[in-house]
Amino acid sequence: MKPLHKFGLLLIVLVMLAVPPMLKNYGIYLFTYWLVFIIATMGLNLTIGYAGQKSLGHAAFFGIGAYTVAILLQHGISFWIGLPLAAIGCFGIGLLVGFPALRVQTIYLAFATLGFNTAVWLVMRNEEWLTGGTFGINGITRPALFGLDLGSNLSYYYFVLGVTLILGALLFGLLRSPWGKAFTALRDNPIRAESLGVSVQAYTLLAFAIGAVYAGVAGALFASLVGFIEPAPFTVGSSIMMYLMVVLGGSGYFFGPVLGAAVGVLLPEWLRFAQAWYLFVFGSAVILLMLWLPDGLLSIPDRIRARRQSREASAARAASAAAAAAAEGGQS
């Protein structure tokens, strides 16, 4: 990890540790909500930013994780059983959803995952015997950890922060491994990656499955955070918002989800002073960001570095041309 990245990580962790105790309950709730979406978009960033696939079905996995924990808790089964079951279930479904990616690419794959999200949402809304339908499931409790009750907002926040750091470390290790390099090669040039021995089919399926696991874990944490779930948070619109978070933060940048989720979750709250206009202001800000920074906010250092290198190269060419002209003048 580069020194700048280490400094950025340390700064983010310090802010997340120090700020919440100074906030009121709603502020702590927002920070926890932010962490949940960091986890969800970390998985989507792997699928989009590193494996180069287009997915608009991430909210479906988010919902599957949430409903898995909620339904099991409703039947008296512990959160600590529901959480791994949500992850395993999303991994298996992610493998199945990944199969269309073996046959269709780019915008066609996006439409396929969009259809999957719609189908899952319809099940959540219509199968009342399982999901409660539009009435949802309430009374979702928060777990206890080693005898410590996580019922308060602050204690649950620190629990979610710990999960976020663990999952972030696992993803960082994955991306530094040969698997991570294979994902990047698959994104940059699938034909060349296959010629180098990378199994395009296997790694495409893995990208979807691992991304789905992160969404499922985030959904399980979300269910215990809000205490009540119904189909509305898991629509195609939510998938598009998650996709937007990844793009805004910087697709393919490790810390992109942190910044992107902050824009998607915290910025609308800060803009509520605009009252009825806040969604218009938020949408306009997003459009301007995309026009100015199509590669996301974390591409700013790279753009500055590229401009500096361009200026240095221009200066070097000018100096070389001046030296050549001076040499020719001396000879004549």
GROMACS .gro file of C-alpha atoms in nm:
model
  332
    1MET     CA    1   0.000   0.000   0.000
    2LYS     CA    2   0.130   0.344  -0.094
    3PRO     CA    3   0.211   0.591   0.189
    4LEU     CA    4  -0.070   0.822   0.071
    5HIS     CA    5  -0.318   0.532   0.085
    6LYS     CA    6  -0.198   0.438   0.435
    7PHE     CA    7  -0.245   0.797   0.550
    8GLY     CA    8  -0.592   0.808   0.394
    9LEU     CA    9  -0.691   0.481   0.563
   10LEU     CA   10  -0.562   0.600   0.901
   11LEU     CA   11  -0.751   0.928   0.866
   12ILE     CA   12  -1.076   0.752   0.773
   13VAL     CA   13  -1.048   0.508   1.067
   14LEU     CA   14  -0.972   0.790   1.312
   15VAL     CA   15  -1.274   0.988   1.193
   16MET     CA   16  -1.499   0.681   1.219
   17LEU     CA   17  -1.374   0.605   1.570
   18ALA     CA   18  -1.373   0.957   1.712
   19VAL     CA   19  -1.674   1.135   1.558
   20PRO     CA   20  -1.980   0.913   1.637
   21PRO     CA   21  -1.960   0.947   2.021
   22MET     CA   22  -1.997   1.323   1.974
   23LEU     CA   23  -2.315   1.284   1.768
   24LYS     CA   24  -2.678   1.242   1.865
   25ASN     CA   25  -2.863   0.915   1.798
   26TYR     CA   26  -2.967   1.012   1.446
   27GLY     CA   27  -2.611   1.108   1.354
   28ILE     CA   28  -2.484   0.772   1.481
   29TYR     CA   29  -2.760   0.599   1.284
   30LEU     CA   30  -2.650   0.781   0.965
   31PHE     CA   31  -2.287   0.681   1.015
   32THR     CA   32  -2.395   0.318   1.062
   33TYR     CA   33  -2.610   0.344   0.749
   34TRP     CA   34  -2.304   0.477   0.565
   35LEU     CA   35  -2.095   0.180   0.679
   36VAL     CA   36  -2.362  -0.064   0.562
   37PHE     CA   37  -2.350   0.086   0.213
   38ILE     CA   38  -1.971   0.088   0.215
   39ILE     CA   39  -1.984  -0.290   0.260
   40ALA     CA   40  -2.248  -0.331  -0.012
   41THR     CA   41  -2.061  -0.114  -0.263
   42MET     CA   42  -1.728  -0.281  -0.186
   43GLY     CA   43  -1.879  -0.595  -0.337
   44LEU     CA   44  -2.023  -0.405  -0.632
   45ASN     CA   45  -1.689  -0.233  -0.690
   46LEU     CA   46  -1.528  -0.576  -0.720
   47THR     CA   47  -1.784  -0.677  -0.983
   48ILE     CA   48  -1.777  -0.350  -1.177
   49GLY     CA   49  -1.445  -0.184  -1.109
   50TYR     CA   50  -1.215  -0.485  -1.099
   51ALA     CA   51  -1.390  -0.757  -1.300
   52GLY     CA   52  -1.539  -0.514  -1.553
   53GLN     CA   53  -1.897  -0.651  -1.542
   54LYS     CA   54  -2.211  -0.435  -1.552
   55SER     CA   55  -2.457  -0.521  -1.278
   56LEU     CA   56  -2.786  -0.352  -1.190
   57GLY     CA   57  -2.907  -0.624  -0.955
   58HIS     CA   58  -2.703  -0.557  -0.641
   59ALA     CA   59  -3.001  -0.441  -0.434
   60ALA     CA   60  -3.156  -0.786  -0.483
   61PHE     CA   61  -2.867  -0.951  -0.297
   62PHE     CA   62  -2.887  -0.673  -0.037
   63GLY     CA   63  -3.254  -0.762   0.013
   64ILE     CA   64  -3.190  -1.137   0.020
   65GLY     CA   65  -2.942  -1.089   0.303
   66ALA     CA   66  -3.185  -0.866   0.494
   67TYR     CA   67  -3.484  -1.099   0.454
   68THR     CA   68  -3.277  -1.408   0.540
   69VAL     CA   69  -3.184  -1.267   0.880
   70ALA     CA   70  -3.530  -1.119   0.941
   71ILE     CA   71  -3.717  -1.442   0.859
   72LEU     CA   72  -3.481  -1.655   1.069
   73LEU     CA   73  -3.505  -1.416   1.365
   74GLN     CA   74  -3.884  -1.431   1.329
   75HIS     CA   75  -3.859  -1.808   1.380
   76GLY     CA   76  -3.629  -1.778   1.682
   77ILE     CA   77  -3.303  -1.854   1.501
   78SER     CA   78  -2.998  -1.654   1.611
   79PHE     CA   79  -2.856  -1.363   1.412
   80TRP     CA   80  -2.518  -1.541   1.424
   81ILE     CA   81  -2.668  -1.829   1.225
   82GLY     CA   82  -2.862  -1.601   0.993
   83LEU     CA   83  -2.558  -1.388   0.899
   84PRO     CA   84  -2.344  -1.672   0.755
   85LEU     CA   85  -2.653  -1.829   0.595
   86ALA     CA   86  -2.724  -1.496   0.423
   87ALA     CA   87  -2.365  -1.484   0.295
   88ILE     CA   88  -2.370  -1.846   0.174
   89GLY     CA   89  -2.711  -1.806   0.010
   90CYS     CA   90  -2.602  -1.492  -0.173
   91PHE     CA   91  -2.283  -1.665  -0.287
   92GLY     CA   92  -2.483  -1.950  -0.441
   93ILE     CA   93  -2.736  -1.718  -0.605
   94GLY     CA   94  -2.451  -1.495  -0.724
   95LEU     CA   95  -2.300  -1.793  -0.905
   96LEU     CA   96  -2.632  -1.856  -1.079
   97VAL     CA   97  -2.678  -1.490  -1.173
   98GLY     CA   98  -2.322  -1.484  -1.302
   99PHE     CA   99  -2.403  -1.736  -1.575
  100PRO     CA  100  -2.567  -1.475  -1.804
  101ALA     CA  101  -2.238  -1.285  -1.787
  102LEU     CA  102  -2.075  -1.577  -1.970
  103ARG     CA  103  -2.298  -1.516  -2.273
  104VAL     CA  104  -2.386  -1.146  -2.269
  105GLN     CA  105  -2.173  -0.843  -2.192
  106THR     CA  106  -2.194  -0.466  -2.125
  107ILE     CA  107  -2.543  -0.319  -2.153
  108TYR     CA  108  -2.708  -0.656  -2.222
  109LEU     CA  109  -2.571  -0.794  -1.897
  110ALA     CA  110  -2.697  -0.485  -1.715
  111PHE     CA  111  -3.047  -0.555  -1.847
  112ALA     CA  112  -3.022  -0.920  -1.741
  113THR     CA  113  -2.929  -0.828  -1.382
  114LEU     CA  114  -3.199  -0.560  -1.382
  115GLY     CA  115  -3.453  -0.831  -1.466
  116PHE     CA  116  -3.318  -1.046  -1.182
  117ASN     CA  117  -3.358  -0.756  -0.938
  118THR     CA  118  -3.717  -0.699  -1.052
  119ALA     CA  119  -3.802  -1.069  -1.012
  120VAL     CA  120  -3.660  -1.082  -0.658
  121TRP     CA  121  -3.843  -0.762  -0.562
  122LEU     CA  122  -4.172  -0.907  -0.689
  123VAL     CA  123  -4.121  -1.214  -0.470
  124MET     CA  124  -4.054  -0.989  -0.170
  125ARG     CA  125  -4.370  -0.788  -0.239
  126ASN     CA  126  -4.614  -1.065  -0.334
  127GLU     CA  127  -4.517  -1.369  -0.124
  128GLU     CA  128  -4.673  -1.248   0.201
  129TRP     CA  129  -4.652  -1.592   0.364
  130LEU     CA  130  -4.272  -1.561   0.354
  131THR     CA  131  -4.179  -1.193   0.346
  132GLY     CA  132  -4.486  -1.021   0.486
  133GLY     CA  133  -4.538  -0.850   0.150
  134THR     CA  134  -4.591  -0.476   0.165
  135PHE     CA  135  -4.652  -0.503   0.542
  136GLY     CA  136  -4.294  -0.619   0.586
  137ILE     CA  137  -4.131  -0.777   0.888
  138ASN     CA  138  -4.089  -0.580   1.211
  139GLY     CA  139  -3.939  -0.646   1.550
  140ILE     CA  140  -3.596  -0.734   1.405
  141THR     CA  141  -3.363  -0.736   1.704
  142ARG     CA  142  -2.995  -0.654   1.725
  143PRO     CA  143  -2.755  -0.928   1.832
  144ALA     CA  144  -2.537  -0.963   2.139
  145LEU     CA  145  -2.163  -1.023   2.102
  146PHE     CA  146  -1.978  -1.215   2.377
  147GLY     CA  147  -2.245  -1.109   2.624
  148LEU     CA  148  -2.231  -0.745   2.514
  149ASP     CA  149  -2.570  -0.610   2.411
  150LEU     CA  150  -2.554  -0.427   2.077
  151GLY     CA  151  -2.897  -0.272   2.119
  152SER     CA  152  -2.776   0.086   2.152
  153ASN     CA  153  -2.697   0.284   1.839
  154LEU     CA  154  -2.336   0.350   1.940
  155SER     CA  155  -2.250  -0.011   2.030
  156TYR     CA  156  -2.411  -0.137   1.709
  157TYR     CA  157  -2.220   0.126   1.512
  158TYR     CA  158  -1.886   0.001   1.645
  159PHE     CA  159  -1.988  -0.357   1.568
  160VAL     CA  160  -2.069  -0.264   1.205
  161LEU     CA  161  -1.742  -0.067   1.187
  162GLY     CA  162  -1.551  -0.378   1.296
  163VAL     CA  163  -1.727  -0.589   1.033
  164THR     CA  164  -1.650  -0.323   0.770
  165LEU     CA  165  -1.279  -0.320   0.856
  166ILE     CA  166  -1.259  -0.702   0.851
  167LEU     CA  167  -1.435  -0.727   0.514
  168GLY     CA  168  -1.221  -0.442   0.378
  169ALA     CA  169  -0.903  -0.622   0.487
  170LEU     CA  170  -1.023  -0.946   0.325
  171LEU     CA  171  -1.102  -0.764   0.000
  172PHE     CA  172  -0.765  -0.587   0.006
  173GLY     CA  173  -0.590  -0.922   0.047
  174LEU     CA  174  -0.797  -1.070  -0.236
  175LEU     CA  175  -0.709  -0.785  -0.472
  176ARG     CA  176  -0.337  -0.819  -0.395
  177SER     CA  177  -0.349  -1.195  -0.458
  178PRO     CA  178  -0.322  -1.365  -0.799
  179TRP     CA  179  -0.704  -1.372  -0.802
  180GLY     CA  180  -0.717  -0.993  -0.784
  181LYS     CA  181  -0.468  -0.959  -1.067
  182ALA     CA  182  -0.676  -1.202  -1.271
  183PHE     CA  183  -0.989  -0.991  -1.209
  184THR     CA  184  -0.805  -0.679  -1.331
  185ALA     CA  185  -0.674  -0.860  -1.637
  186LEU     CA  186  -1.027  -0.979  -1.713
  187ARG     CA  187  -1.154  -0.620  -1.696
  188ASP     CA  188  -0.877  -0.472  -1.913
  189ASN     CA  189  -0.873  -0.731  -2.189
  190PRO     CA  190  -1.065  -1.062  -2.159
  191ILE     CA  191  -0.906  -1.211  -2.472
  192ARG     CA  192  -0.552  -1.137  -2.356
  193ALA     CA  193  -0.638  -1.262  -2.005
  194GLU     CA  194  -0.763  -1.591  -2.148
  195SER     CA  195  -0.448  -1.625  -2.359
  196LEU     CA  196  -0.246  -1.591  -2.036
  197GLY     CA  197  -0.434  -1.881  -1.877
  198VAL     CA  198  -0.703  -1.689  -1.685
  199SER     CA  199  -1.033  -1.878  -1.685
  200VAL     CA  200  -1.279  -1.611  -1.796
  201GLN     CA  201  -1.580  -1.819  -1.694
  202ALA     CA  202  -1.453  -1.903  -1.346
  203TYR     CA  203  -1.344  -1.551  -1.259
  204THR     CA  204  -1.658  -1.390  -1.397
  205LEU     CA  205  -1.870  -1.617  -1.178
  206LEU     CA  206  -1.647  -1.552  -0.877
  207ALA     CA  207  -1.674  -1.174  -0.924
  208PHE     CA  208  -2.052  -1.194  -0.909
  209ALA     CA  209  -2.057  -1.441  -0.621
  210ILE     CA  210  -1.811  -1.255  -0.398
  211GLY     CA  211  -1.980  -0.923  -0.473
  212ALA     CA  212  -2.313  -1.083  -0.378
  213VAL     CA  213  -2.169  -1.203  -0.046
  214TYR     CA  214  -2.074  -0.847   0.049
  215ALA     CA  215  -2.423  -0.727  -0.042
  216GLY     CA  216  -2.582  -1.010   0.160
  217VAL     CA  217  -2.376  -0.929   0.470
  218ALA     CA  218  -2.463  -0.560   0.431
  219GLY     CA  219  -2.832  -0.649   0.401
  220ALA     CA  220  -2.819  -0.858   0.718
  221LEU     CA  221  -2.661  -0.568   0.908
  222PHE     CA  222  -2.916  -0.329   0.756
  223ALA     CA  223  -3.209  -0.540   0.881
  224SER     CA  224  -3.086  -0.526   1.240
  225LEU     CA  225  -3.005  -0.157   1.208
  226VAL     CA  226  -3.352  -0.043   1.100
  227GLY     CA  227  -3.553  -0.309   1.287
  228PHE     CA  228  -3.815  -0.328   1.010
  229ILE     CA  229  -3.786  -0.424   0.645
  230GLU     CA  230  -4.025  -0.415   0.350
  231PRO     CA  231  -3.960  -0.436  -0.026
  232ALA     CA  232  -3.909  -0.063  -0.097
  233PRO     CA  233  -3.532  -0.041  -0.018
  234PHE     CA  234  -3.451  -0.326  -0.258
  235THR     CA  235  -3.588  -0.194  -0.587
  236VAL     CA  236  -3.401  -0.145  -0.915
  237GLY     CA  237  -3.372   0.222  -0.815
  238SER     CA  238  -3.163   0.115  -0.516
  239SER     CA  239  -2.936  -0.090  -0.743
  240ILE     CA  240  -2.888   0.214  -0.966
  241MET     CA  241  -2.803   0.426  -0.662
  242MET     CA  242  -2.541   0.171  -0.551
  243TYR     CA  243  -2.397   0.169  -0.903
  244LEU     CA  244  -2.386   0.548  -0.887
  245MET     CA  245  -2.201   0.535  -0.553
  246VAL     CA  246  -1.931   0.315  -0.707
  247VAL     CA  247  -1.892   0.542  -1.010
  248LEU     CA  248  -1.892   0.863  -0.804
  249GLY     CA  249  -1.629   0.737  -0.563
  250GLY     CA  250  -1.414   0.591  -0.837
  251SER     CA  251  -1.475   0.257  -1.003
  252GLY     CA  252  -1.171   0.035  -0.958
  253TYR     CA  253  -1.032   0.241  -0.667
  254PHE     CA  254  -1.016   0.054  -0.337
  255PHE     CA  255  -1.143   0.350  -0.132
  256GLY     CA  256  -1.401   0.445  -0.395
  257PRO     CA  257  -1.694   0.289  -0.202
  258VAL     CA  258  -1.607   0.490   0.110
  259LEU     CA  259  -1.633   0.822  -0.072
  260GLY     CA  260  -1.914   0.714  -0.304
  261ALA     CA  261  -2.132   0.589  -0.019
  262ALA     CA  262  -2.070   0.916   0.166
  263VAL     CA  263  -2.198   1.108  -0.138
  264GLY     CA  264  -2.500   0.880  -0.172
  265VAL     CA  265  -2.593   0.854   0.197
  266LEU     CA  266  -2.460   1.159   0.381
  267LEU     CA  267  -2.474   1.430   0.115
  268PRO     CA  268  -2.857   1.417   0.074
  269GLU     CA  269  -2.888   1.465   0.452
  270TRP     CA  270  -2.657   1.767   0.447
  271LEU     CA  271  -2.863   1.914   0.162
  272ARG     CA  272  -3.194   1.897   0.348
  273PHE     CA  273  -3.160   2.267   0.429
  274ALA     CA  274  -3.282   2.315   0.069
  275GLN     CA  275  -3.610   2.150   0.178
  276ALA     CA  276  -3.818   2.052  -0.127
  277TRP     CA  277  -3.528   2.137  -0.359
  278TYR     CA  278  -3.272   1.910  -0.198
  279LEU     CA  279  -3.320   1.624  -0.446
  280PHE     CA  280  -3.280   1.869  -0.734
  281VAL     CA  281  -2.961   2.007  -0.576
  282PHE     CA  282  -2.831   1.654  -0.515
  283GLY     CA  283  -2.906   1.545  -0.872
  284SER     CA  284  -2.743   1.857  -1.015
  285ALA     CA  285  -2.432   1.802  -0.800
  286VAL     CA  286  -2.405   1.442  -0.924
  287ILE     CA  287  -2.438   1.552  -1.290
  288LEU     CA  288  -2.165   1.815  -1.245
  289LEU     CA  289  -1.937   1.562  -1.077
  290MET     CA  290  -1.983   1.316  -1.361
  291LEU     CA  291  -1.915   1.582  -1.623
  292TRP     CA  292  -1.603   1.706  -1.447
  293LEU     CA  293  -1.480   1.373  -1.308
  294PRO     CA  294  -1.612   1.083  -1.517
  295ASP     CA  295  -1.368   0.846  -1.341
  296GLY     CA  296  -1.488   0.944  -0.994
  297LEU     CA  297  -1.366   1.163  -0.711
  298LEU     CA  298  -1.063   0.948  -0.638
  299SER     CA  299  -0.935   1.009  -0.989
  300ILE     CA  300  -0.844   1.368  -0.890
  301PRO     CA  301  -0.486   1.280  -0.775
  302ASP     CA  302  -0.431   1.082  -1.098
  303ARG     CA  303  -0.558   1.374  -1.308
  304ILE     CA  304  -0.327   1.616  -1.125
  305ARG     CA  305  -0.033   1.378  -1.169
  306ALA     CA  306  -0.110   1.333  -1.539
  307ARG     CA  307  -0.124   1.708  -1.593
  308ARG     CA  308   0.205   1.760  -1.410
  309GLN     CA  309   0.371   1.487  -1.615
  310SER     CA  310   0.229   1.644  -1.933
  311ARG     CA  311   0.371   1.984  -1.838
  312GLU     CA  312   0.708   1.830  -1.754
  313ALA     CA  313   0.710   1.642  -2.085
  314SER     CA  314   0.622   1.963  -2.274
  315ALA     CA  315   0.897   2.153  -2.093
  316ALA     CA  316   1.146   1.875  -2.171
  317ARG     CA  317   1.050   1.880  -2.539
  318ALA     CA  318   1.082   2.260  -2.548
  319ALA     CA  319   1.423   2.244  -2.381
  320SER     CA  320   1.536   1.974  -2.622
  321ALA     CA  321   1.416   2.180  -2.920
  322ALA     CA  322   1.596   2.489  -2.788
  323ALA     CA  323   1.916   2.292  -2.736
  324ALA     CA  324   1.894   2.150  -3.088
  325ALA     CA  325   1.839   2.499  -3.233
  326ALA     CA  326   2.132   2.635  -3.037
  327ALA     CA  327   2.353   2.351  -3.160
  328GLU     CA  328   2.254   2.418  -3.521
  329GLY     CA  329   2.325   2.791  -3.473
  330GLY     CA  330   2.668   2.714  -3.333
  331GLN     CA  331   2.755   2.491  -3.629
  332SER     CA  332   2.652   2.755  -3.880
   0.00000   0.00000   0.00000
